[in-house]
Short mmCIF file of C-alpha atoms and ligand atoms in Angstrom, two decimals:
data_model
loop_
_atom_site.label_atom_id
_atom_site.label_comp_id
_atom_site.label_asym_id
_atom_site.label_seq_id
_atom_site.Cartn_x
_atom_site.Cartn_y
_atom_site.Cartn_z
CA UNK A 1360 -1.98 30.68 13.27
CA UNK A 1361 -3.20 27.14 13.63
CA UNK A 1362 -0.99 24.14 13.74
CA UNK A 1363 -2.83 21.25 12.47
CA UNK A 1364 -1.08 17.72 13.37
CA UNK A 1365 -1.86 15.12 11.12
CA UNK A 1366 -1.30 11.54 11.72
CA UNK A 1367 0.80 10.44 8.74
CA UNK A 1368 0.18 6.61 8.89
CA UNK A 1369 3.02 4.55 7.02
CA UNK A 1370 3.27 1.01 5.57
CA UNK A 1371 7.31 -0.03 4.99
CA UNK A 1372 8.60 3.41 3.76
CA UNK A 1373 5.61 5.03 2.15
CA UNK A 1374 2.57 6.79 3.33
CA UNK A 1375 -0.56 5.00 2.90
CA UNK A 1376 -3.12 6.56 0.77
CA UNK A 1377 -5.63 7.07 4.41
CA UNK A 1378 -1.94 9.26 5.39
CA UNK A 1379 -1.91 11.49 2.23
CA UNK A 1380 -5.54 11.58 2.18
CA UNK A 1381 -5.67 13.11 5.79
CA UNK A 1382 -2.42 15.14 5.26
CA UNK A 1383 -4.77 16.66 1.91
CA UNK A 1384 -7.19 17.45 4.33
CA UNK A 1385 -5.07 18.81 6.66
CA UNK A 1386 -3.62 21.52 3.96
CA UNK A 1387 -6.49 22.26 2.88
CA UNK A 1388 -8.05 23.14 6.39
CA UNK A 1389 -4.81 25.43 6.81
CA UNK A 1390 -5.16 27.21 3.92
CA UNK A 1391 -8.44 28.05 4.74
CA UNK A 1392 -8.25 28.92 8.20
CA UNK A 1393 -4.56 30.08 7.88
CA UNK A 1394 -2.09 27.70 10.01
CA UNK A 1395 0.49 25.15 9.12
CA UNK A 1396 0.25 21.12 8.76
CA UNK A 1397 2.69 19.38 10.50
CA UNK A 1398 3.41 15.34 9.95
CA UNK A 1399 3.90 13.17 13.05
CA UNK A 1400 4.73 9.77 12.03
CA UNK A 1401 5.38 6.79 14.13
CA UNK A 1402 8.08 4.01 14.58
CA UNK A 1403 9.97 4.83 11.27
CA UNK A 1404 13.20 3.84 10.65
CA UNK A 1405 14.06 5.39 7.37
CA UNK A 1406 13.18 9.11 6.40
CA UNK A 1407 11.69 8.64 2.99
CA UNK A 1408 7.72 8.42 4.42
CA UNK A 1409 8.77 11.91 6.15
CA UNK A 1410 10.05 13.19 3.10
CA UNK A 1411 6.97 12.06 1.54
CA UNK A 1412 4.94 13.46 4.00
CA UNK A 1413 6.42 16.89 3.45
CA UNK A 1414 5.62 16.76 -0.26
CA UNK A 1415 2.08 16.16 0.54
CA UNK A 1416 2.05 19.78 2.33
CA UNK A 1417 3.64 19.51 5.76
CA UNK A 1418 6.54 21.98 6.76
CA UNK A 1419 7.19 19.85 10.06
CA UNK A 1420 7.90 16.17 10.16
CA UNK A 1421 8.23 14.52 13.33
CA UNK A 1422 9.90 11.58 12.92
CA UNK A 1423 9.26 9.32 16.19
CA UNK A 1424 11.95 6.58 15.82
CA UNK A 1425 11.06 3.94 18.53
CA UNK A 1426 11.59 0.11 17.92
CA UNK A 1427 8.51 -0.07 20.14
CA UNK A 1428 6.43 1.81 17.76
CA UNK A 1429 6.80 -0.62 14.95
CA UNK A 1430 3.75 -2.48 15.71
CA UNK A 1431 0.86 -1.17 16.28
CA UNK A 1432 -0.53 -0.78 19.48
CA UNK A 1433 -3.20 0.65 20.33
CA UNK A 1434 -2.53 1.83 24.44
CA UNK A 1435 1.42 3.20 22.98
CA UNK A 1436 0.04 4.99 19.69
CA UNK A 1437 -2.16 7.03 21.84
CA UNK A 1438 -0.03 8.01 24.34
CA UNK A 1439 2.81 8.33 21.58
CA UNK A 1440 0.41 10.88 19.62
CA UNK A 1441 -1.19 12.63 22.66
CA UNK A 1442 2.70 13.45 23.95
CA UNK A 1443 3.27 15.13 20.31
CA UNK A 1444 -0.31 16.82 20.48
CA UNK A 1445 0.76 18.29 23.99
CA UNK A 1446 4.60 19.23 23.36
CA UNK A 1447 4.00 20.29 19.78
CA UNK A 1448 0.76 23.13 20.82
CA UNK A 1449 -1.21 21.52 18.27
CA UNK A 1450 -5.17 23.04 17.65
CA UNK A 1451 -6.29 19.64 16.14
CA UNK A 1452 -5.50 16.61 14.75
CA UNK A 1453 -6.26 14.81 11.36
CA UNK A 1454 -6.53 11.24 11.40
CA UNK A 1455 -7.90 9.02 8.45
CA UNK A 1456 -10.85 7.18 9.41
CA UNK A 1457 -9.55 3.61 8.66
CA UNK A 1458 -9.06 0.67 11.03
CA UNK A 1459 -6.48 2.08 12.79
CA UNK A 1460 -8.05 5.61 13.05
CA UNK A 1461 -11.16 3.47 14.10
CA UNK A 1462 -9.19 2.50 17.10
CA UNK A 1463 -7.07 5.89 17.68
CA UNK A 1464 -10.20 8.92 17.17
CA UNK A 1465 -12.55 8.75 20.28
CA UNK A 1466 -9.44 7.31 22.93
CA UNK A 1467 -7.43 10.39 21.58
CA UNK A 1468 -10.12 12.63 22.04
CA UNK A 1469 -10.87 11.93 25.19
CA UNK A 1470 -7.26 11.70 26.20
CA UNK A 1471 -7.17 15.14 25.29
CA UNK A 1472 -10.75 16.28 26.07
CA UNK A 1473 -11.48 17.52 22.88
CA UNK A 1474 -14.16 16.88 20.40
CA UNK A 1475 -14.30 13.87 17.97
CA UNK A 1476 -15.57 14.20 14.84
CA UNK A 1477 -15.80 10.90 12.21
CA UNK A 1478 -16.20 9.96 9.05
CA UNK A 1479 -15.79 13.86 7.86
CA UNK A 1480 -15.31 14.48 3.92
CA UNK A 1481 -15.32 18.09 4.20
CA UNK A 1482 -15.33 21.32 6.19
CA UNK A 1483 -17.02 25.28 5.88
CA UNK A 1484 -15.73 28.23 7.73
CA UNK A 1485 -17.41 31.36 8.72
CA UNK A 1486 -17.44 33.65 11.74
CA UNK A 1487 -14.52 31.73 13.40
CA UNK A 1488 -16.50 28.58 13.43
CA UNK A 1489 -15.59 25.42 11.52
CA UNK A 1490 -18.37 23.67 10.24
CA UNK A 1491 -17.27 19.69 9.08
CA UNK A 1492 -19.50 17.58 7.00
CA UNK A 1493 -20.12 13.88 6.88
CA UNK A 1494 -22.33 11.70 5.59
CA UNK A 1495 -25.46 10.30 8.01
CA UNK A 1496 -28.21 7.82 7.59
CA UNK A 1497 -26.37 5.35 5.07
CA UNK A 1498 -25.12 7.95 3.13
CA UNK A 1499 -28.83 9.11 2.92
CA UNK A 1500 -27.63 12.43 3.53
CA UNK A 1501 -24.97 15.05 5.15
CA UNK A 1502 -24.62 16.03 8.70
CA UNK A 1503 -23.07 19.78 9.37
CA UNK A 1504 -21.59 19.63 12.54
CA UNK A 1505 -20.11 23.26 14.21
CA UNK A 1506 -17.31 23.61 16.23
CA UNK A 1507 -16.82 26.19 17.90
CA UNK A 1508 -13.03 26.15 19.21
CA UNK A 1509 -10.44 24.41 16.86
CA UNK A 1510 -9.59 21.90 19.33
CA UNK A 1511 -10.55 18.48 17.80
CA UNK A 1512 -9.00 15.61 16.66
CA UNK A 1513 -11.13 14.78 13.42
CA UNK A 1514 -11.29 11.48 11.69
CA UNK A 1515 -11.27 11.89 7.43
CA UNK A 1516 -13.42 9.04 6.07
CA UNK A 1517 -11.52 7.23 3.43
CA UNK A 1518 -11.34 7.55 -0.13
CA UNK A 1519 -13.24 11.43 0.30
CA UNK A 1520 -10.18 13.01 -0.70
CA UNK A 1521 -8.31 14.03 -3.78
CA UNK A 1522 -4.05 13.18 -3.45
CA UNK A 1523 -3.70 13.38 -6.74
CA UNK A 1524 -1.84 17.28 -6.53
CA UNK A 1525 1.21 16.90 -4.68
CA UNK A 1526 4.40 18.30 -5.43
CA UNK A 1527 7.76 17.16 -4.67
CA UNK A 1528 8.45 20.90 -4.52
CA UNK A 1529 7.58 21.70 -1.14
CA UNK A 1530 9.99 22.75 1.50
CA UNK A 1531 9.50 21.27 5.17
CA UNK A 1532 11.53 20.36 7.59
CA UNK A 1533 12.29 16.40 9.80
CA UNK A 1534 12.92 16.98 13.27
CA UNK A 1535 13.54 13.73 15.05
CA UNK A 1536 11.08 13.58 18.23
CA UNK A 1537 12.18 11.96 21.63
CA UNK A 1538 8.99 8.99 23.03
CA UNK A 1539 10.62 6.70 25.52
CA UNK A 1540 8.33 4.06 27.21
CA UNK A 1541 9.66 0.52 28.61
CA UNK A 1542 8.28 -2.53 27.71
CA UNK A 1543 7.30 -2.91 31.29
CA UNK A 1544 4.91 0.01 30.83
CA UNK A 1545 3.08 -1.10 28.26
CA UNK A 1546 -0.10 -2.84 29.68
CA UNK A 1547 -1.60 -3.91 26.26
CA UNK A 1548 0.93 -6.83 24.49
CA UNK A 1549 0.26 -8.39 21.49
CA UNK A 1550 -0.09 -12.19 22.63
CA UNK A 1551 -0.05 -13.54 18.93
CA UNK A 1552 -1.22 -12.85 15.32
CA UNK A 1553 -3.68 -14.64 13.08
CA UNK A 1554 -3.77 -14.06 8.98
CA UNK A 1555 -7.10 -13.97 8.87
CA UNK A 1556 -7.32 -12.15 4.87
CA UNK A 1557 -7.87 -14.73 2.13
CA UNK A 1558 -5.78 -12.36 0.00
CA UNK A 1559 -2.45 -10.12 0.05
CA UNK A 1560 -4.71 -7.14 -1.55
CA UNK A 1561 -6.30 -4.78 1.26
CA UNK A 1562 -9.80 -3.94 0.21
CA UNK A 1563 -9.32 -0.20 0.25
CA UNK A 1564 -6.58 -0.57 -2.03
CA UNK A 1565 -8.40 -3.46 -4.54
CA UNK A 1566 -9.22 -2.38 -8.04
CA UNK A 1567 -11.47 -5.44 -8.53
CA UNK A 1568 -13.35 -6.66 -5.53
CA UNK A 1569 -16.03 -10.36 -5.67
CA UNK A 1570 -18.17 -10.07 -2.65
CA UNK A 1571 -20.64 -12.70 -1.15
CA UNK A 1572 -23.45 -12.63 1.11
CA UNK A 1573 -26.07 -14.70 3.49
CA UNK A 1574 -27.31 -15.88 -0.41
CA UNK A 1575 -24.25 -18.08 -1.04
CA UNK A 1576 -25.83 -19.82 1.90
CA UNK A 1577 -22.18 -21.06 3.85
CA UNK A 1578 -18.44 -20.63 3.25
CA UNK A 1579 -17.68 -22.98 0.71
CA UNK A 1580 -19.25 -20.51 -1.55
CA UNK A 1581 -16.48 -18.30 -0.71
CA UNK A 1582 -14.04 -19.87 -2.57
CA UNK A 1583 -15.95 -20.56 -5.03
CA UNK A 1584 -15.98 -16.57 -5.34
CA UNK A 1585 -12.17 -16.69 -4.14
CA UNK A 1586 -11.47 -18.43 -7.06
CA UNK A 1587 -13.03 -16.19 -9.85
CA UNK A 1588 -11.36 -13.03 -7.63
CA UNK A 1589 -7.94 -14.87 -8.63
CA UNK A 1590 -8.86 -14.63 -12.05
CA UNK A 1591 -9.86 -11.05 -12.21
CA UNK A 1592 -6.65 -10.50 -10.16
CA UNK A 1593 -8.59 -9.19 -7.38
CA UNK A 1594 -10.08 -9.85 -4.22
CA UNK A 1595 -13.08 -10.90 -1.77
CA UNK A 1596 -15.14 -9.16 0.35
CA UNK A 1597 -18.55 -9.86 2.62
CA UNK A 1598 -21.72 -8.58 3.92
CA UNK A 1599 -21.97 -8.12 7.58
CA UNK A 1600 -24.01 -11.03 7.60
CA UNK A 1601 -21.85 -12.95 5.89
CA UNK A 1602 -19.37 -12.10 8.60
CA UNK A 1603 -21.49 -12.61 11.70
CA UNK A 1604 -22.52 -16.13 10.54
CA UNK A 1605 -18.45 -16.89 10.49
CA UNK A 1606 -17.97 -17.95 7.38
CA UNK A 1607 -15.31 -15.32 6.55
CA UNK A 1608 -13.10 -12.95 8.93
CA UNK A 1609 -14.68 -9.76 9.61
CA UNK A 1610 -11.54 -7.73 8.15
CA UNK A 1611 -13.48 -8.64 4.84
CA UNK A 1612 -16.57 -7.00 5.87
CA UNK A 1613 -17.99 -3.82 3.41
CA UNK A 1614 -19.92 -1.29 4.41
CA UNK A 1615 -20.54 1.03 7.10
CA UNK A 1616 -19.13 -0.36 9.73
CA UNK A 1617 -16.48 -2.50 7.91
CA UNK A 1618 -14.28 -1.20 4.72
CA UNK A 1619 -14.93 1.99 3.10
CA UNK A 1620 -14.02 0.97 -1.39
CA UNK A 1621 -13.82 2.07 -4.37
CA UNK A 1622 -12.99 -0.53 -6.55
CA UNK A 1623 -13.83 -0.07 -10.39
CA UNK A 1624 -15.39 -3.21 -10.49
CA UNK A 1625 -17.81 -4.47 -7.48
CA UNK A 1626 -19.50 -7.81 -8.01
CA UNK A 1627 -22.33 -8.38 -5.26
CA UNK A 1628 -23.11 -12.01 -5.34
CA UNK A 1629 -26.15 -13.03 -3.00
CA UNK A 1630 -26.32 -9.53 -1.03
CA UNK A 1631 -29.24 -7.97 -0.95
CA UNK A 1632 -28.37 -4.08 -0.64
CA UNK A 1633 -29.02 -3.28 2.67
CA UNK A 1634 -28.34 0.69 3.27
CA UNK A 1635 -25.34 -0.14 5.67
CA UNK A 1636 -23.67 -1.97 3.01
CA UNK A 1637 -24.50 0.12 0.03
CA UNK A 1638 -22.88 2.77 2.28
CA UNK A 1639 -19.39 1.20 1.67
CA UNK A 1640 -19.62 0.94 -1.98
CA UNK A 1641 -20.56 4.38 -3.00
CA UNK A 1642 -17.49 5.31 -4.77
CA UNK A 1643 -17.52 1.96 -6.64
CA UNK A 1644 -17.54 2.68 -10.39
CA UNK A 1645 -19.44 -0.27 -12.04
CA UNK A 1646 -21.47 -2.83 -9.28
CA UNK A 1647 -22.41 -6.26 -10.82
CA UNK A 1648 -25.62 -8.23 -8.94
CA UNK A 1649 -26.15 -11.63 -9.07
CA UNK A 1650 -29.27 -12.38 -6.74
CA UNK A 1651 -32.34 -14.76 -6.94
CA UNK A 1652 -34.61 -11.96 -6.26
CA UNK A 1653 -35.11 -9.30 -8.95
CA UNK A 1654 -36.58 -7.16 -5.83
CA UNK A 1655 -33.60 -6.47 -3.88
CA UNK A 1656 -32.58 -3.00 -3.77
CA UNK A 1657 -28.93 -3.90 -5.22
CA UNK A 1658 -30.48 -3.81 -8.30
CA UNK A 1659 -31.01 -0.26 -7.88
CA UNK A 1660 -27.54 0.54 -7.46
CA UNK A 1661 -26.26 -1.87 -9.50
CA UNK A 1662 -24.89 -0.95 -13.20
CA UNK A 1663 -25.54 -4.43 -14.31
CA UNK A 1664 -27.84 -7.02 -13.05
CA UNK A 1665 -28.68 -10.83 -13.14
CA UNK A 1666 -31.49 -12.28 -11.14
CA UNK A 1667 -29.69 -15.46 -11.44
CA UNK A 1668 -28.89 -18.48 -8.81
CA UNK A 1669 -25.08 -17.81 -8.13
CA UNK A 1670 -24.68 -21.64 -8.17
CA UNK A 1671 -25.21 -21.78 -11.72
CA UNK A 1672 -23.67 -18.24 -12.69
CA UNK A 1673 -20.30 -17.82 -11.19
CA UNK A 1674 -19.35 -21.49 -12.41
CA UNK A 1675 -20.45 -20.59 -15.85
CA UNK A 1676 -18.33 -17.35 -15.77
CA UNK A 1677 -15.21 -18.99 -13.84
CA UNK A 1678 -14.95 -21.62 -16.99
CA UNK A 1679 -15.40 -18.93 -19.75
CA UNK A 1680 -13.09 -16.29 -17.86
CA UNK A 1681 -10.39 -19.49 -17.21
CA UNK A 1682 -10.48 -19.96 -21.05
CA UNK A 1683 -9.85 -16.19 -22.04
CA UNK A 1684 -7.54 -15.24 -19.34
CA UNK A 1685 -5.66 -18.44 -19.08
C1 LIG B 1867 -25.56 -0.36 12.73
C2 LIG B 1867 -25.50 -1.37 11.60
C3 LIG B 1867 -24.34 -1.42 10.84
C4 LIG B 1867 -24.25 -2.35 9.80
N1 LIG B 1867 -23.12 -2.38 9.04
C5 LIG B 1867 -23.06 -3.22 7.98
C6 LIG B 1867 -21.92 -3.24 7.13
O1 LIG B 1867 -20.92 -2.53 7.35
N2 LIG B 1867 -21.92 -4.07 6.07
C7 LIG B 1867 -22.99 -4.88 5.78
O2 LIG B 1867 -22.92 -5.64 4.79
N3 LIG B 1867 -24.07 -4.88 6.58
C8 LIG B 1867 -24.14 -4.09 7.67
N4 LIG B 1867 -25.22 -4.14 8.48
C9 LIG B 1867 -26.22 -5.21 8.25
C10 LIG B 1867 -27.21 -4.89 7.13
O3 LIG B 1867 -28.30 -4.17 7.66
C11 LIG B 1867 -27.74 -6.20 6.52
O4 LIG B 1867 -28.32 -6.98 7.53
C12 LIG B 1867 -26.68 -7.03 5.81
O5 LIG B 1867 -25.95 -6.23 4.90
C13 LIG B 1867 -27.37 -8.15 5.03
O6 LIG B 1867 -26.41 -8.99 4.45
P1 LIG B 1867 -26.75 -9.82 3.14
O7 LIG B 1867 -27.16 -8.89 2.05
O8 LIG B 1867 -25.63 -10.74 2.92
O9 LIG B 1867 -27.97 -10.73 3.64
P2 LIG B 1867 -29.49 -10.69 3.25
O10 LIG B 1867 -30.07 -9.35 3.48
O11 LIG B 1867 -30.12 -11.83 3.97
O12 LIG B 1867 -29.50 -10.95 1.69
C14 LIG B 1867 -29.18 -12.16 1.08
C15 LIG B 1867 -29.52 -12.03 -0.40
O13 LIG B 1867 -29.11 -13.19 -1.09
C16 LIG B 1867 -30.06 -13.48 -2.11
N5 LIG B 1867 -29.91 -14.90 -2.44
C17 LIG B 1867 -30.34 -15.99 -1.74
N6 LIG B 1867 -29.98 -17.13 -2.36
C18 LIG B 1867 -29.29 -16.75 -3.48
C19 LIG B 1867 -28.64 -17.48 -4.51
N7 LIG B 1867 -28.61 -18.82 -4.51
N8 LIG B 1867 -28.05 -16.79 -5.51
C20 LIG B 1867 -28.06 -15.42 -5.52
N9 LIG B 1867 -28.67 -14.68 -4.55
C21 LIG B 1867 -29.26 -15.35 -3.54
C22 LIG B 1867 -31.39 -13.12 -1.48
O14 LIG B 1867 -32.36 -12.85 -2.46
C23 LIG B 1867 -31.02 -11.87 -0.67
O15 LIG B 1867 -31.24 -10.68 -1.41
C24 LIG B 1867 -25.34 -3.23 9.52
C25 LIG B 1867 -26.50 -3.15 10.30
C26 LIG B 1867 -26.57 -2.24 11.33
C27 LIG B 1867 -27.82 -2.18 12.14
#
């Protein structure tokens, strides 16, 4: 029987949706293979995000209560989730693909010598072999990748699964799990922290989401776009380039290789579509474009379109919007 570890990330005392959405994937891997999902979640105080993490499928908790653990830390989380991996017998581990599992996937793997395997939104089994399946080439198409042993610590790429059928039913059990390190041992210290977000709201987790590009043509176009993102009670994101050229942080980047959304509005405001960023807006629901040039391939994935100058459109709408909503 397989015992499938999953990395049940935690904000305060709640899972975070990448947590249940890997702990979905987990189950659902188990059922199919027949084995067991176990929870291991790190630096918790409290035992509701363990209780939580059993009513998203797990019938082992461990509960790793170390002050140490807290923050997060790159060096300490793997060698924190490698010990569990080790003393625990686990066959593989399920970690969602988000920043963090960024960070954690490839050191783990190789910590372990085991496979890696990103950005996976499903699996197929036959003949003993577990087949996982993730998107390649932009989103272009899907990759089937075989493994042959069950040894792999697999990264679930975000917002690919359903947590919507939990129950608060199921039985599992917390058992409190012993990581002692020293301060001194730690090599990697956190030396200070920057807020670098314009806005509380994570990205993954924004409902409404005003995003700008090289077109706005510098930052102070950004807050132009901050400012209409207020309204709409949501928030702002970025094209790579955008990013690269400094005139936001990078945590606001979309797209391939920065956040993974699904917002149910996206407005795209001077970005022109490449692949890489369309490939972090695929589970948008309705994508507004505002760009000078009716050419750009946003407009093919966009529900609604304006070739427009954003100088004279987002102005226009921030007054009319300011006397509706305000
Ligand atoms: C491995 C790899 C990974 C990558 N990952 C990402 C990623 O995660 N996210 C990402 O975004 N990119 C990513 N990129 C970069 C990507 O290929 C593009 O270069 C980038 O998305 C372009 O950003 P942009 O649309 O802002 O700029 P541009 O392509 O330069 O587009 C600017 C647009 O603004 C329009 N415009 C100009 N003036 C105005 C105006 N006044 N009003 C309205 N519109 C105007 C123009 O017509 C144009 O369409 C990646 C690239 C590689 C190679």
């Amino acid at each position: 029987m397989a015992n499938i570890l999953v990395f049940a990330h935690q904000q305060g005392d709640f899972l975070t949706p990448g947590g249940k959405e890997a702990l979905a994937f987990g189950s659902r891997v188990a059922s199919s293979i027949g084995g067991e999902v176990r929870a291991v979640l790190l630096g918790t105080t409290s035992e509701q995000s363990a209780k939580e993490a059993i009513a998203c499928g797990a019938s082992i908790a461990y509960n790793v209560q170390n002050p140490l653990l807290a923050e997060y830390n790159v060096e300490l989380y793997v060698n924190c989730l490698y010990d569990v991996f080790q003393q625990t017998n686990a066959d593989m581990m399920v970690v969602s693909f988000d920043r963090m599992g960024k960070d954690l996937v490839g050191r783990l793997a190789a910590r372990l010598h085991v496979s890696a395997i990103t950005e996976v939104v499903d699996f197929k089994t036959n003949d003993e072999k577990l087949t996982w399946i993730r998107p390649i080439y932009g989103e272009k198409a899907f990759g089937e990748y075989e493994t042959t042993r069950l040894k792999a610590v697999v990264g679930i790429r975000q917002k690919s699964q359903d947590i919507t059928e939990f129950t608060e039913n199921h039985i599992g059990e917390i058992i409190p799990f012993e990581y002692t390190v020293s301060k001194e041992e730690i090599v990697t210290k956190l030396v200070v922290k920057i807020q670098a977000a314009l806005s509380d709201i994570r990205l993954e987790d924004a409902r409404i989401i005003v995003s700008g590009g090289r077109g706005l043509g510098g930052p102070e176009g950004f807050s132009e776009l901050q400012t209409l993102a207020n309204l709409l009670g949501g928030t702002v994101g970025a094209s790579r380039a955008a990013c690269d050229a400094g005139w936001v942080p990078s945590n606001l980047q979309v797209g391939q290789t920065g956040a993974v959304v699904a917002p149910d509005l996206y407005i795209a405001v001077g970005i022109s579509g490449a692949s890489q960023h369309l490939a972090g807006i695929t589970s948008a629901k309705t994508v507004v474009a505002i760009n000078t040039d009716a050419e750009a391939p946003i407009f093919k994935r966009a529900n609604i379109g304006l070739v427009a100058d954003y100088m004279t459109v987002i102005p226009a709408l921030t007054e009319k919007l300011k006397k509706v909503l305000v």
